Short mmCIF file of C-alpha atoms and ligand atoms in Angstrom, two decimals:
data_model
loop_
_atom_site.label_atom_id
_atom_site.label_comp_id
_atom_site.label_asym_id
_atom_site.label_seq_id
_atom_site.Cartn_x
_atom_site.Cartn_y
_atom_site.Cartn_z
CA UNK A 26 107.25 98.31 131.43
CA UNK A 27 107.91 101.88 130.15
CA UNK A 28 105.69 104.67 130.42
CA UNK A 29 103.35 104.42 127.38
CA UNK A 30 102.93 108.37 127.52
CA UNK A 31 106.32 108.64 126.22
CA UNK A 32 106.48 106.47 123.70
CA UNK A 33 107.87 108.06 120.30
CA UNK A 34 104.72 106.86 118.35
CA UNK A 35 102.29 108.23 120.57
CA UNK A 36 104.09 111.60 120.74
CA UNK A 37 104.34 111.77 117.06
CA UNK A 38 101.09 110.86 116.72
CA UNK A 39 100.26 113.86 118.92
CA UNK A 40 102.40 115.84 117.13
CA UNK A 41 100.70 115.00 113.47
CA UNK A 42 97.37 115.51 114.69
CA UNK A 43 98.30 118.99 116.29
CA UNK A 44 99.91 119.96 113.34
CA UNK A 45 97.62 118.98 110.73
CA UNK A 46 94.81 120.83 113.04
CA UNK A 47 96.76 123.75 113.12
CA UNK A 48 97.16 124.11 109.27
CA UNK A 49 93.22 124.01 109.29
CA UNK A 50 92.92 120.73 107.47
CA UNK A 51 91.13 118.47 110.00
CA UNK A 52 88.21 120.32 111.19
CA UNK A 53 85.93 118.64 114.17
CA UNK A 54 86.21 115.09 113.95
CA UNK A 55 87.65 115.85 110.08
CA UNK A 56 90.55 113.19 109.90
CA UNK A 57 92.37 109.70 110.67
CA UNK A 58 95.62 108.52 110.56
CA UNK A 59 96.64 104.68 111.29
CA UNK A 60 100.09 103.85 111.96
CA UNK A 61 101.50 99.84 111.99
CA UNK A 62 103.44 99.49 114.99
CA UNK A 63 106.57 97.87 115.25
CA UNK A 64 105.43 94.39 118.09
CA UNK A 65 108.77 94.43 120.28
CA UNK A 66 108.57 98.06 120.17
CA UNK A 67 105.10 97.71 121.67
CA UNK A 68 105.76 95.13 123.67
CA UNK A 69 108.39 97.47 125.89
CA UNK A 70 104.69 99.53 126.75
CA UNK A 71 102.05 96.87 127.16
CA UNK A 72 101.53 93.56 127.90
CA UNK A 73 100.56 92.08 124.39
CA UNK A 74 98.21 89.16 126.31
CA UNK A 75 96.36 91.57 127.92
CA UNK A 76 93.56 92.44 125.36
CA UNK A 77 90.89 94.87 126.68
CA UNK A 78 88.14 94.40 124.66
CA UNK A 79 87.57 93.25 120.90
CA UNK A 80 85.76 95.72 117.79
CA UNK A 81 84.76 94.22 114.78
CA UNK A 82 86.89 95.19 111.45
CA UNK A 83 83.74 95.58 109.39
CA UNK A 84 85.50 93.62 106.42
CA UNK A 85 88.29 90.50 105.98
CA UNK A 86 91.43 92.09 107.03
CA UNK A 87 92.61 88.41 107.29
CA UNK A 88 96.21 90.05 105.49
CA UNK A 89 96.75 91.87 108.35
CA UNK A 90 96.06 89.40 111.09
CA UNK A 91 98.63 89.60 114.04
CA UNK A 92 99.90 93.13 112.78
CA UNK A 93 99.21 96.11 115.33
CA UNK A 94 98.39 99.73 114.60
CA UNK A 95 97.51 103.16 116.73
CA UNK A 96 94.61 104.63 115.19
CA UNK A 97 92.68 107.79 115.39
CA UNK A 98 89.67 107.33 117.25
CA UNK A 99 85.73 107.57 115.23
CA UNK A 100 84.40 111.15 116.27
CA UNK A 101 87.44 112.16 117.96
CA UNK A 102 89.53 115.30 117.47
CA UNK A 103 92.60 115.81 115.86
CA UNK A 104 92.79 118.78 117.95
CA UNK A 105 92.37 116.85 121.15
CA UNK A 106 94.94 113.80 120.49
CA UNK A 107 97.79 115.54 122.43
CA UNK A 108 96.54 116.46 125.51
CA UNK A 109 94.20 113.12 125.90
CA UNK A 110 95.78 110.15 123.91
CA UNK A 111 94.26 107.65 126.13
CA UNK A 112 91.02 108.50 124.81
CA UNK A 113 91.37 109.39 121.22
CA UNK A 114 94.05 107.00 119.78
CA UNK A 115 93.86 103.66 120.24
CA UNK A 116 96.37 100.50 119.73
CA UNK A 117 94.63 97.40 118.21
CA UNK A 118 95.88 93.99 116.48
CA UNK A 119 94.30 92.76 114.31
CA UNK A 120 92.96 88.75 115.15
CA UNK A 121 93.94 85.48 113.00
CA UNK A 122 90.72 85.50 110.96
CA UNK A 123 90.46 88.94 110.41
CA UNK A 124 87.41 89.59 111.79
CA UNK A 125 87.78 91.51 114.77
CA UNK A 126 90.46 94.09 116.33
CA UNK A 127 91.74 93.64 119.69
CA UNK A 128 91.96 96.52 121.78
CA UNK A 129 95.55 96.64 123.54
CA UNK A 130 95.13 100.36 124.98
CA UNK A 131 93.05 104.03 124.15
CA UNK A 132 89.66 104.50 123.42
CA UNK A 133 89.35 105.05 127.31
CA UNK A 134 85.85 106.54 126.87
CA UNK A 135 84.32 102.90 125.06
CA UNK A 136 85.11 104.13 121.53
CA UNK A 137 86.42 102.68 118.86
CA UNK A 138 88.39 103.40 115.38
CA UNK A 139 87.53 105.87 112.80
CA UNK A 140 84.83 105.11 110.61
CA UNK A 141 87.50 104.88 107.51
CA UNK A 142 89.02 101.81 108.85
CA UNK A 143 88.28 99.78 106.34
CA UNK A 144 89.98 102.13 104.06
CA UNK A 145 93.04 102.74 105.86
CA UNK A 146 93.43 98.52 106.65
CA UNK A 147 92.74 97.65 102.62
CA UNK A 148 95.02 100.70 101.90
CA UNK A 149 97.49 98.87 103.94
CA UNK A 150 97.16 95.86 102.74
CA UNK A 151 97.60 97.71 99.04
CA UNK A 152 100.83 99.65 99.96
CA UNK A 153 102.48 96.72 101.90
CA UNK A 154 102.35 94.87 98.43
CA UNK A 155 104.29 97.90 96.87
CA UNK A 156 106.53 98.39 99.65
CA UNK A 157 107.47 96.66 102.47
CA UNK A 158 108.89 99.35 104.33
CA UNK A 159 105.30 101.26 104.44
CA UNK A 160 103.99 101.88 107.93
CA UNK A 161 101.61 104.83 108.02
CA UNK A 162 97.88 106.01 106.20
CA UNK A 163 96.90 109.46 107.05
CA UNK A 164 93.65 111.20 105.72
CA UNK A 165 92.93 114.96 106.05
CA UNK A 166 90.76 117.57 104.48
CA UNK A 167 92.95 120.16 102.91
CA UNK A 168 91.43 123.14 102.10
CA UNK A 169 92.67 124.21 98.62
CA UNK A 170 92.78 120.46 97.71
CA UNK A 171 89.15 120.09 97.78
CA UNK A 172 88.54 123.17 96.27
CA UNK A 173 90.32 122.26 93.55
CA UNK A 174 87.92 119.27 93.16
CA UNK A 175 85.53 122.25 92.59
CA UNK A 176 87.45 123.58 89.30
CA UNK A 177 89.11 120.47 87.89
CA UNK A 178 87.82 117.14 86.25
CA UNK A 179 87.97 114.26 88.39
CA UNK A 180 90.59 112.77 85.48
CA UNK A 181 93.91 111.74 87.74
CA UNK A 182 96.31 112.59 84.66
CA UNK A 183 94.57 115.81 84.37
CA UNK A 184 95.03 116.53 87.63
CA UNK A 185 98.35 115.51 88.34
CA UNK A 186 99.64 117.54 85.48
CA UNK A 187 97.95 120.70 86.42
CA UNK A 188 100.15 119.61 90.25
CA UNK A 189 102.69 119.43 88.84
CA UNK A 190 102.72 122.17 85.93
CA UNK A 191 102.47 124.73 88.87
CA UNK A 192 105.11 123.86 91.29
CA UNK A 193 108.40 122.47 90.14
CA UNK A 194 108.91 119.99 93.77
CA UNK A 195 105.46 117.82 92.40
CA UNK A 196 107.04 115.74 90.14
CA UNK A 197 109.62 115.14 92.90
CA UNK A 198 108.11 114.96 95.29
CA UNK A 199 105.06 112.60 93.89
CA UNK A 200 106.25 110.89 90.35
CA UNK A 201 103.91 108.19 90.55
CA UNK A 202 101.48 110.84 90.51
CA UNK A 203 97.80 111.36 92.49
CA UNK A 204 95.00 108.83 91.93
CA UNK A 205 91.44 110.58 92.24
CA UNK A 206 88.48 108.56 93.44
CA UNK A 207 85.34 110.66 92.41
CA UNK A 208 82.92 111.98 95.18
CA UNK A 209 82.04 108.80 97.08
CA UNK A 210 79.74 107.47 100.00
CA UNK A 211 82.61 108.28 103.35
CA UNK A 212 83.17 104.96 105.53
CA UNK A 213 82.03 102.16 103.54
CA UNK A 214 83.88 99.00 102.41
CA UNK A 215 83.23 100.11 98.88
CA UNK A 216 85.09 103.40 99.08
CA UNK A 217 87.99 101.42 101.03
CA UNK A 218 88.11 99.36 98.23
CA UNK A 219 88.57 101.75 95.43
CA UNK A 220 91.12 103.34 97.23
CA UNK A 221 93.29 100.60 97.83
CA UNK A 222 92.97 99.96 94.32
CA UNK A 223 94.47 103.52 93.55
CA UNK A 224 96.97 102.67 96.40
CA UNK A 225 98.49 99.71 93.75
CA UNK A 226 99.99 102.77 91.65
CA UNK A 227 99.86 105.89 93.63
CA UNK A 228 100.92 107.17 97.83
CA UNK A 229 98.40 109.78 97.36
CA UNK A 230 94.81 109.46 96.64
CA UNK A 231 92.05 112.50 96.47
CA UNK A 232 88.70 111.69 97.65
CA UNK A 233 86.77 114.15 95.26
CA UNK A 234 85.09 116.82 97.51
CA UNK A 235 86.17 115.36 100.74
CA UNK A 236 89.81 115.38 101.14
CA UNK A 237 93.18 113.01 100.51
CA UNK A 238 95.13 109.93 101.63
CA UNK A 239 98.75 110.14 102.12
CA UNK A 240 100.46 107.04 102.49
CA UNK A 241 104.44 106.50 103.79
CA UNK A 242 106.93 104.67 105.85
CA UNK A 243 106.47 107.17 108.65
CA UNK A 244 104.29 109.91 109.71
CA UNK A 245 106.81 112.39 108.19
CA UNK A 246 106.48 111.11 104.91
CA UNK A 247 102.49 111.04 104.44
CA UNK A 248 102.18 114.43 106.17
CA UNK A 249 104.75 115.91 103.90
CA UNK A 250 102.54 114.15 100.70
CA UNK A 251 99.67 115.97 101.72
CA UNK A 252 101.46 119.36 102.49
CA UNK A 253 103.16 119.29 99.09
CA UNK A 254 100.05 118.46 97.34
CA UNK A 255 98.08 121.08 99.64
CA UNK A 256 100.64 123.76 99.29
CA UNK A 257 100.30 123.46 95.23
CA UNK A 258 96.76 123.36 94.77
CA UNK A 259 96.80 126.95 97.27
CA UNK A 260 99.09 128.25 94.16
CA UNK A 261 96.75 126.35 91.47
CA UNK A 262 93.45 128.20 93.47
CA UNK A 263 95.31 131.49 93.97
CA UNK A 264 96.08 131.69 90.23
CA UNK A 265 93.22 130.83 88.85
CA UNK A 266 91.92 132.65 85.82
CA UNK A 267 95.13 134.51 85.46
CA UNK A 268 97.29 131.96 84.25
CA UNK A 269 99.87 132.82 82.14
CA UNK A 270 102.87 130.75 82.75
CA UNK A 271 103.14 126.80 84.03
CA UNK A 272 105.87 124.40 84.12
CA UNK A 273 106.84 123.42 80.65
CA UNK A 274 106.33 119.47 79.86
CA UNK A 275 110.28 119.37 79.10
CA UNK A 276 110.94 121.24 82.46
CA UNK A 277 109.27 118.39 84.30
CA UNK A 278 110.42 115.74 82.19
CA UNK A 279 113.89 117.40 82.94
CA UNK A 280 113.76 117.12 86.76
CA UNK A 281 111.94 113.50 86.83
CA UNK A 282 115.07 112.49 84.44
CA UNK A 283 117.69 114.56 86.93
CA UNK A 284 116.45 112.36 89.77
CA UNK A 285 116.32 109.08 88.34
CA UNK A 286 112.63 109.29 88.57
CA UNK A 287 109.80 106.92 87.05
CA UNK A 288 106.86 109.17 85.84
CA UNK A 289 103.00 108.23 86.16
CA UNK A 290 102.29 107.50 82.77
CA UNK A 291 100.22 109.01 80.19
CA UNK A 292 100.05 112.39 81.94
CA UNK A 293 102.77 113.94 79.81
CA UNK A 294 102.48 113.74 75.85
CA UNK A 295 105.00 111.26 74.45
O1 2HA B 11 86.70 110.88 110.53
O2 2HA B 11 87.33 112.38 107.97
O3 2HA B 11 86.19 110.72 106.32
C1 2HA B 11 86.02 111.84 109.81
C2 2HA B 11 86.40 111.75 108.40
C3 2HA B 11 85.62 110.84 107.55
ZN1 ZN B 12 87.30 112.55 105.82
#
């Protein structure tokens, strides 16, 4: 067996977390990130038989039985993930009826997931039907993001357009757009549920007033989401109430049509 400790996914994990704390997004226990593991990759680290304890799911995650993720642990850290993995990731699979999670390695302390499981799994589930090649959920709580909640409507059109009016990478970067859930009851099934409905047509989804889901076929590609989508709503916030020049509509029209790109519908006039 190889040394788990230096296994990439556990050092990118610790690298994610670090970083995200360090940009002041993920507060205390602010944050979560689950990441589907690849089984023979895993399998070169642990013995896949040997199944430490089991957690409930909380819902029917039945979809994802036999699949196998790391996960951020429930009132862990992101500032603590590198130098302690053992105790605030954890690997799990998840059983044939859905039901339960089995605990493979982490969580030394007794612990278990984060309380948005059920979000991340159905969020999963959601982006696995869009793309196969999808891997990784990560949710933060980026400053200027939520306090744009605290100027703008929670309309998703609305708010991708003023994204993308004011920095010219958005439509780019995110064509499909943001979905916005509005402020919501944190770690329930119900909230998991209207995100992974959002998750059918969007990476990124905004929890109003709490934070922001970045979805992606590596940890790379949902951290870079969130950072793009962070970065512009710092120049949204920063300009406020001395706007006097955005992104023309034809502008971003012009760079979705340079790159080949679909646009979210209905956020630019026709
Ligand atoms: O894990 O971010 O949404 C703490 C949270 C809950
Ligand atoms: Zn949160």
């Amino acid at each position: 067996m190889k040394d788990i400790f230096k296994a990439p996914f556990i050092i990118e994990m610790g690298e994610t977390t670090a970083n995200m704390y360090r940009q002041g997004w993920d507060e205390r226990n602010g944050g979560n990130i689950s990441y589907m593991l690849d089984e023979a990759e895993v399998a070169e680290y642990l013995d896949l038989n040997n199944v430490i304890r089991t957690i409930p799911t909380g819902f029917d995650a039945k979809k994802l039985a036999g699949k196998i993720f790391i996960v951020t642990g429930t009132g862990k850290y992101f500032k603590n993930v590198q130098k302690d993995p053992e105790t605030n990731l954890g690997i799990v699979r998840i059983s044939a009826d859905g039901t339960t999670a089995e605990l493979l390695w982490g969580y030394k302390d007794g612990g278990k997931f984060t309380s948005e499981f059920p979000a991340h799994m159905m969020s999963h589930i959601a982006r696995l039907e869009q793309d196969p090649n999808h891997r990784v959920v990560c949710h933060s709580h980026p400053t200027y993001t939520i306090a744009m909640n605290t100027v703008c409507s929670t309309d998703e059109k609305d708010f991708t357009h003023k994204l993308w009016q004011s920095n010219t990478e958005c439509v780019v970067v995110f064509p499909d757009g943001v979905g916005v859930l509005p402020c919501m009851v944190c770690g329930t099934e119900e909230i998991g549920i209207a995100t992974a409905e959002k998750m059918k047509e969007h990476r990124i989804v905004v929890w109003t007033n709490h934070g922001i889901y970045g979805t992606g076929k590596n940890l790379d590609e949902a951290f870079g989401l969130i950072e793009t989508v962070e970065k512009t709503a710092m120049i949204y916030m920063l300009a406020l109430g001395h706007t006097v020049n955005v992104i023309p509509d034809d502008i971003i029209r012009g760079l979705a049509e340079l790159w080949g790109l679909k646009m979210m519908d209905g956020v630019l006039d026709d």
